[in-house]
Coordinates of C-alpha atoms and ligand atoms in Angstrom, one line a residue:
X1 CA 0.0 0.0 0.0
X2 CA 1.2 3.3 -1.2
X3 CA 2.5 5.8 2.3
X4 CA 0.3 8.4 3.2
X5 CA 2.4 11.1 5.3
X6 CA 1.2 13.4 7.8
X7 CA 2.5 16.1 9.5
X8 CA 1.5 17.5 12.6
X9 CA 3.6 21.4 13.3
X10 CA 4.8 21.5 9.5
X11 CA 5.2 25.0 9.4
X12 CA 7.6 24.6 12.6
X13 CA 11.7 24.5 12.7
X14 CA 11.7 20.9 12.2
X15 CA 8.9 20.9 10.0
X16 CA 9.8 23.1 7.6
X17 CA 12.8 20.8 6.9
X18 CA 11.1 17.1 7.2
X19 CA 7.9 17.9 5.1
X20 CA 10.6 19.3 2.2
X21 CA 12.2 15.8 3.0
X22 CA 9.3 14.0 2.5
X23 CA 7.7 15.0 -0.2
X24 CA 11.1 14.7 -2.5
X25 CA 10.5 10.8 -1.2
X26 CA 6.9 10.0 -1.4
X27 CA 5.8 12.6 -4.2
X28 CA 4.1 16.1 -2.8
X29 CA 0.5 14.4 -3.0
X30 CA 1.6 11.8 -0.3
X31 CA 2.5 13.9 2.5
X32 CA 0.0 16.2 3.7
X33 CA 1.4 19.0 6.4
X34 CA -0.4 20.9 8.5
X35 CA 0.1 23.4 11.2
X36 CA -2.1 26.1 14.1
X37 CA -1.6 28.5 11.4
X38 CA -2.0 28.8 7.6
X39 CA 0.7 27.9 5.4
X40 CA 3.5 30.5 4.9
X41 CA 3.4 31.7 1.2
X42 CA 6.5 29.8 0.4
X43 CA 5.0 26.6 1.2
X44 CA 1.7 27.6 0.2
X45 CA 1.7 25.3 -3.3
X46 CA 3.7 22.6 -2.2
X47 CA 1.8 20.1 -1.2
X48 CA -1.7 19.2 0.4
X49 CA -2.6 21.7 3.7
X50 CA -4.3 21.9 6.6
X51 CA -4.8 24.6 9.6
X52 CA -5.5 22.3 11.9
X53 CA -5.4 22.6 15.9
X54 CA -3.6 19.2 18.0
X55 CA -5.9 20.1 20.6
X56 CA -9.4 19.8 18.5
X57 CA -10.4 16.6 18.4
X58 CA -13.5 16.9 16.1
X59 CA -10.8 18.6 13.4
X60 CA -8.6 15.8 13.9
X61 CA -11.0 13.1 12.8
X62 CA -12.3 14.7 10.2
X63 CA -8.2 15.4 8.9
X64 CA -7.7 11.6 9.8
X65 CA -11.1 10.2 7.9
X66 CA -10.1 12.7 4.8
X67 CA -6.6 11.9 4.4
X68 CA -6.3 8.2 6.2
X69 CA -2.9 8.8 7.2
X70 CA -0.5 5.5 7.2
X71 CA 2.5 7.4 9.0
X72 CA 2.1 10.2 11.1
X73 CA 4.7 12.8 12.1
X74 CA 3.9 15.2 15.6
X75 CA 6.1 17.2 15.7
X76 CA 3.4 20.5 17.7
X77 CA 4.8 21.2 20.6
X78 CA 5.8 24.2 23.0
X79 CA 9.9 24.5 23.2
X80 CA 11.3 25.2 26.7
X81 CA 11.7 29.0 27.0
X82 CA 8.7 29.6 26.1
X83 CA 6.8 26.8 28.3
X84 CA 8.8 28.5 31.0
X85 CA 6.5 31.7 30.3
X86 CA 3.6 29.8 29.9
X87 CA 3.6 26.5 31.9
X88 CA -0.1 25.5 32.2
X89 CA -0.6 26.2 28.4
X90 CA 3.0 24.7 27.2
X91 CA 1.9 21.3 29.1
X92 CA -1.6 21.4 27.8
X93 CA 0.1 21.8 24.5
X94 CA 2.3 18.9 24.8
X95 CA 0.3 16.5 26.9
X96 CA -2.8 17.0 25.1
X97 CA -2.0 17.6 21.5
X98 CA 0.1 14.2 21.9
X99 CA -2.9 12.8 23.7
X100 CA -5.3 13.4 20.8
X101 CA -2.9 12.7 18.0
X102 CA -2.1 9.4 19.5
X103 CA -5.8 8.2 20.3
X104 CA -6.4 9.4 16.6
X105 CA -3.6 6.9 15.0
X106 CA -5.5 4.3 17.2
X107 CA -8.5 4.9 15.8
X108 CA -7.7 5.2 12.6
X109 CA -5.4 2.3 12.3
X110 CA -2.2 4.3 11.8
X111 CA 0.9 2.2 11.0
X112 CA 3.7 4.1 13.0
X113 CA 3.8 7.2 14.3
X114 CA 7.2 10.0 15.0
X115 CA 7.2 12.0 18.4
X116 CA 9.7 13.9 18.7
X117 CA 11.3 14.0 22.6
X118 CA 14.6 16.0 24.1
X119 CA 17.8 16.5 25.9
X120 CA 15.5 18.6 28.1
X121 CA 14.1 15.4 29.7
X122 CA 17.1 15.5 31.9
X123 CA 18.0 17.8 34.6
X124 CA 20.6 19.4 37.3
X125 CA 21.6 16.0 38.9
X126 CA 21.5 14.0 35.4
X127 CA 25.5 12.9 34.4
X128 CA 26.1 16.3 32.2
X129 CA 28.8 14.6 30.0
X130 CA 28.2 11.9 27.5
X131 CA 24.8 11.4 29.7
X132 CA 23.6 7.8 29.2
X133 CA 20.5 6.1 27.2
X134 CA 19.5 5.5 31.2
X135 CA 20.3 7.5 34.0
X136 CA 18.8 9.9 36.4
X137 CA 16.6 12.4 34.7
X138 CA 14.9 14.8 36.9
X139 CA 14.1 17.5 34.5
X140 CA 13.0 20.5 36.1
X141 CA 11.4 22.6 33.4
X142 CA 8.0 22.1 32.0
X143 CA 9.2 21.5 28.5
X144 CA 11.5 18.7 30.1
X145 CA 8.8 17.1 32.6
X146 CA 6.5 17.3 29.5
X147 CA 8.9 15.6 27.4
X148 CA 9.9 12.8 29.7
X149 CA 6.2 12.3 30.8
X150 CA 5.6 11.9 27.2
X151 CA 8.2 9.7 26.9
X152 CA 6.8 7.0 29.0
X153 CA 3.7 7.1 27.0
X154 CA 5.6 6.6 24.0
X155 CA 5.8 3.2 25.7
X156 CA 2.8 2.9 27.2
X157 CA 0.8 3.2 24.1
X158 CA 3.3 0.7 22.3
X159 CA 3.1 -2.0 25.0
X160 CA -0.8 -1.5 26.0
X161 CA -2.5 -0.7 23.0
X162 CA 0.2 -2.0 20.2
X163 CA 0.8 1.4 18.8
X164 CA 4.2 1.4 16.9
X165 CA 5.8 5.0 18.1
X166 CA 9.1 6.1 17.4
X167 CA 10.9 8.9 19.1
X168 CA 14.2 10.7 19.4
X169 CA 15.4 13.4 22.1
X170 CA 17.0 16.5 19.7
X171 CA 19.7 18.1 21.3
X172 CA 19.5 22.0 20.0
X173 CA 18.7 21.9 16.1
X174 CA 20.5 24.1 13.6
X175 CA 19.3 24.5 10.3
X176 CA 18.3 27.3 7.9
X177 CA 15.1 27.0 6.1
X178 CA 12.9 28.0 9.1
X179 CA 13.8 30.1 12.1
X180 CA 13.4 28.1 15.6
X181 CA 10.4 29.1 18.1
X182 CA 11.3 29.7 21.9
X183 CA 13.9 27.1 22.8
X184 CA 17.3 27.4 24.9
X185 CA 19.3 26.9 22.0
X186 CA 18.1 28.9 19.9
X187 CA 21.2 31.4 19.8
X188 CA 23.0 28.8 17.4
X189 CA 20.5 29.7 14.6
X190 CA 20.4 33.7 15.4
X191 CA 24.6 33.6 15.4
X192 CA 24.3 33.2 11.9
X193 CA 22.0 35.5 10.7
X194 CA 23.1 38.2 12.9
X195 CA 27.0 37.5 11.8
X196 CA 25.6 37.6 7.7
X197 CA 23.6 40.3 8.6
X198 CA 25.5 42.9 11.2
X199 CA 29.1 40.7 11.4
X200 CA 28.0 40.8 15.1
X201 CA 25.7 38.7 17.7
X202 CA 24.6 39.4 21.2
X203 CA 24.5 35.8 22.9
X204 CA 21.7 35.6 25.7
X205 CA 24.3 32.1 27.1
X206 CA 27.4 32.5 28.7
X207 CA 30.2 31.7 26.8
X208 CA 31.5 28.1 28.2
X209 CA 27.8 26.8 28.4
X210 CA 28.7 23.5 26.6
X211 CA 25.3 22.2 24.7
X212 CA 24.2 18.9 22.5
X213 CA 23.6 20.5 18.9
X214 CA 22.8 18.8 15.7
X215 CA 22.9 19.9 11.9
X216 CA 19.3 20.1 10.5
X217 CA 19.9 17.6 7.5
X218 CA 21.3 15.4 10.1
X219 CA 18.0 15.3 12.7
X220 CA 15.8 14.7 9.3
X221 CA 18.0 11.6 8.5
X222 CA 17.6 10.4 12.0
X223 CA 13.8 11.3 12.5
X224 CA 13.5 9.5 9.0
X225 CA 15.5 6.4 10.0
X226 CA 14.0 5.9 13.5
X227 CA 10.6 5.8 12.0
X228 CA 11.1 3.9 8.8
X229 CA 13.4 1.1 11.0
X230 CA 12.0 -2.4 11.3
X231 CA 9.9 -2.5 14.2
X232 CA 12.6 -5.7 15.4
X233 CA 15.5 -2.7 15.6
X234 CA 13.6 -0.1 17.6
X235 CA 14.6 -1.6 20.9
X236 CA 14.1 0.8 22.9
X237 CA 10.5 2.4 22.9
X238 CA 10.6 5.5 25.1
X239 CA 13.0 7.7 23.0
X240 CA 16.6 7.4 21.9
X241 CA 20.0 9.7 22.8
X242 CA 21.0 11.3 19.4
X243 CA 24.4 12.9 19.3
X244 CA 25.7 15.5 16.4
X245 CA 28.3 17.6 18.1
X246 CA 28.7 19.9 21.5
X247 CA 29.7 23.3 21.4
X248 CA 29.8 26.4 23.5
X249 CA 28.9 29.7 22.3
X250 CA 32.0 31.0 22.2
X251 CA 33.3 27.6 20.4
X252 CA 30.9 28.5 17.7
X253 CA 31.6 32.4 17.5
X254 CA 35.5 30.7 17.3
X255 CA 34.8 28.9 14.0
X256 CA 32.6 31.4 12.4
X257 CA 35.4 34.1 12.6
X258 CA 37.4 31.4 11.4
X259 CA 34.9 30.9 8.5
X260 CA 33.7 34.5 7.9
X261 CA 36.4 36.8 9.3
X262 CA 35.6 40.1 11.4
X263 CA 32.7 38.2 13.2
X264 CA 32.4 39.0 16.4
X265 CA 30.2 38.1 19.5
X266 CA 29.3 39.9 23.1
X267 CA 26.9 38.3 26.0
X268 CA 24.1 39.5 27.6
X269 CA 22.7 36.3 30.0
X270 CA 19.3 36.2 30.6
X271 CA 16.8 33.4 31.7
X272 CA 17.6 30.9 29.5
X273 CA 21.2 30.2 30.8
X274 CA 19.7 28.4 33.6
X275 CA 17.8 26.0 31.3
X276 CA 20.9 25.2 29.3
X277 CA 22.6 24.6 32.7
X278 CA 20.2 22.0 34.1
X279 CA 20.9 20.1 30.7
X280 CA 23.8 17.4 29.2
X281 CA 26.8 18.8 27.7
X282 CA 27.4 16.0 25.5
X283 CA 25.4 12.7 24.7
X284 CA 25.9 9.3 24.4
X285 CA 23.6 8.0 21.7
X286 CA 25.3 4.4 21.4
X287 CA 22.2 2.7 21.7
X288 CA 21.0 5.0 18.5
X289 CA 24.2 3.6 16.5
X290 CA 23.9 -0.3 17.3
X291 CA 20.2 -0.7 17.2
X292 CA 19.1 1.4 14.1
X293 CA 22.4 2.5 12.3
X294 CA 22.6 6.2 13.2
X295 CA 25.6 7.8 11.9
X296 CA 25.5 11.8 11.9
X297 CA 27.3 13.4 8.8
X298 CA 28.1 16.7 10.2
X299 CA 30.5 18.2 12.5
X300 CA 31.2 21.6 14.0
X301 CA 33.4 22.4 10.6
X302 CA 31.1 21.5 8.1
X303 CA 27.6 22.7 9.4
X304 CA 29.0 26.4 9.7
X305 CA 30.3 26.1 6.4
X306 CA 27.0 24.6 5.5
X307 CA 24.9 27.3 7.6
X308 CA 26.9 30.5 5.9
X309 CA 26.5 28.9 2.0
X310 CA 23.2 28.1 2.3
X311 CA 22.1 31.0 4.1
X312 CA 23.4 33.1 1.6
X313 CA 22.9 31.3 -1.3
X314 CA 19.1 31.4 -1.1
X315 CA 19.2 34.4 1.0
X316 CA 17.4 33.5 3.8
X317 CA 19.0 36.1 6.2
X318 CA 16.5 37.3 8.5
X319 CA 19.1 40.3 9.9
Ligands
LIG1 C1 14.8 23.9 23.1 O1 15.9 24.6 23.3 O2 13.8 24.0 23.8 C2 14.8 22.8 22.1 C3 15.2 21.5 22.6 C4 16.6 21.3 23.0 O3 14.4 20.6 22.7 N1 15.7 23.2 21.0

C-alpha cells in the first residue's frame, strides 16, 4: 500500500525541513502537512494543507477520515523558553496535543507514528557529559517534565495498546530553512543570521555553556531512520539519545570568525542560561548507532560552512 504522510507542526523549525524531506520521497500528494496556522506563502503550493489545531479533536478526525494517514509525524509542541512563560498552556500543548494525535492513530489504524522528545528530559543531577540512554533524569522545566512524561507514553501506548511510536530526544537543532520558536538553543541559529547580517551577535548564554547540537539535515535523516526502521530494531520504545556535536557559544563564534572573518560576539545572559545549565553537555547515543544504524554526517566544521553557503545562497537572512 502506497504511504500516506502526515505532518502535525509543518510550518515549525523541524517541519519546515522534514515535510521538504518527504515530499522529495513519497511525491508532494503523499504527505499532507499541516500546522495552528496557515501555510507561509512559500510553502503555500507545495503540497496538500491543513490549519488544523492538536488540541481539537472533532478537526482531527475529520483530517484523519479525509486523508487516512498511514505514517504520522507530531512534531506541535511548546519548546522550553517559552513553556517557562507559559507552563499550564506549554503542558496542555504537549500532553494533550500528543494525547489526541495518538488516540487518533488508534483509531484510525495508523501504521507508525514519530514524536519527537529532548535533551530537556534530563536535569541538574543527570551525568552532564556523554549522559547515558539511562540515567537519572529529573528534568525541572515544563518542557523537560513534558517531554519525559511523554516519553513513557511513548511506551505505554506501544506496549498497552500495540501502537508502533518512534521517538528521538534532539539536542538543540541548527538548520536554515525556518527560524526556531522559543527554545534554549536557539542562539546557534540567530549567530548566523546576525553574523551575515550585522558581522556581530549578542549571545543571551554564557560563553562556556557546553550544549548537544545537531545539523538540521542530520535530525531529518535520523527522525527519518527511527521511524522507517524495522519495528525488530527499535529496541528501545521510550525515545533514543541522538548525538551531532557539543559546542559552547563562544566555540561556535571561534569557527565562524574562522569561517567569515571580522565576526564578532558579546553576552548579555538572561533566563535561558539556567535551562541550558540544568541540561547534558554531551550525549551518548550508542544505543541509536547499534540498534538502528545512526551515523551523523556533520560536525562543528562542516555545518557552519553549511549554515553560511546556504544562508546566503538562497538568501534567507533574517538580519
Ligand atoms: C529547546 O531549546 O527548547 C529545544 C530543545 C533542545 O528541545 N531546541
Amino acid at each position: 500500500m502506497a504511504e500516506k504522510i502526515l505532518i502535525l507542526g509543518s510550518e515549525g523549525q523541524v517541519g519546515t525541513d522534514l515535510a521538504a524531506q518527504l515530499r522529495s520521497i513519497y511525491g508532494k500528494n503523499n504527505v499532507v502537512c499541516s500546522d495552528i496556522k496557515p501555510a507561509t506563502e512559500e510553502n503555500q503550493d507545495l503540497g496538500p494543507y491543513e490549519v488544523l489545531n492538536v488540541l481539537d479533536r472533532e478537526a482531527i478526525e475529520v483530517v484523519f477520515a479525509k486523508y487516512k494517514p498511514t505514517m504520522v509525524y507530531h512534531l506541535a509542541a511548546m519548546l522550553s523558553a517559552t513553556a517557562e512563560k507559559f507552563p499550564r498552556k506549554g503542558w496542555d500543548l504537549n500532553m494533550e496535543g500528543m494525547f489526541s494525535i495518538f488516540d487518533a492513530c488508534i483509531d484510525h489504524g495508523v501504521k507508525r507514528v514519530f514524536w519527537p522528545s529532548s535533551i530537556a528530559v534530563f536535569g541538574p543531577t543527570t551525568p552532564r557529559i556523554m549522559t547515558p540512554q539511562h540515567c537519572v533524569m529529573d528534568p525541572n522545566t515544563i518542557y523537560g517534565i513534558s517531554k519525559l512524561a511523554g516519553e513513557r507514553f511513548c511506551e505505554y501506548y506501544f506496549e498497552k495498546y500495540g501502537l508502533d511510536v518512534r521517538s528521538i530526544r534532539y539536542p538543540g537543532l541548527i538548520g536554515w530553512k525556518a527560524l526556531p520558536g522559543g527554545g534554549t538553543t536557539d542562539y546557534a541559529v540567530d549567530i548566523f543570521h546576525k553574523a551575515l547580517a550585522r558581522n556581530t551577535y549578542t549571545c543571551f548564554l554564557k560563553e562556556d555553556t557546553g550544549l548537544p547540537m545537531m545539523y538540521m539535515d542530520d535530525a531529518i535523516k535520523a527522525t527519518i531512520n527511527v521511524t522507517e526502521a524495522d519495528s525488530n530494531l527499535v529496541q528501545i520504545r521510550s525515545s533514543y539519545n541522538l548525538s551531532g556535536m557539543s559546542f559552547d557559544p563562544k566555540t561556535l563564534a571561534d569557527e565562524i570568525t574562522r569561517q567569515h572573518p571580522g565576526f564578532t560576539i558579546n553576552y548579555e545572559i538572561d533566563a535561558r542560561q539556567q535551562i541550558a545549565e540544568s541540561w547534558p553537555q554531551s550525549i551518548d547515543d550508542s544505543m541509536a548507532k547499534e540498534h538502528w544504524g545512526w551515523k551523523p554526517d556533520f560536525d562543528l566544521e562542516a555545518m557552519v560552512k553549511e549554515m553560511l553557503h546556504q544562508l546566503q545562497a538562497n538568501d534567507m537572512v533574517v538580519g
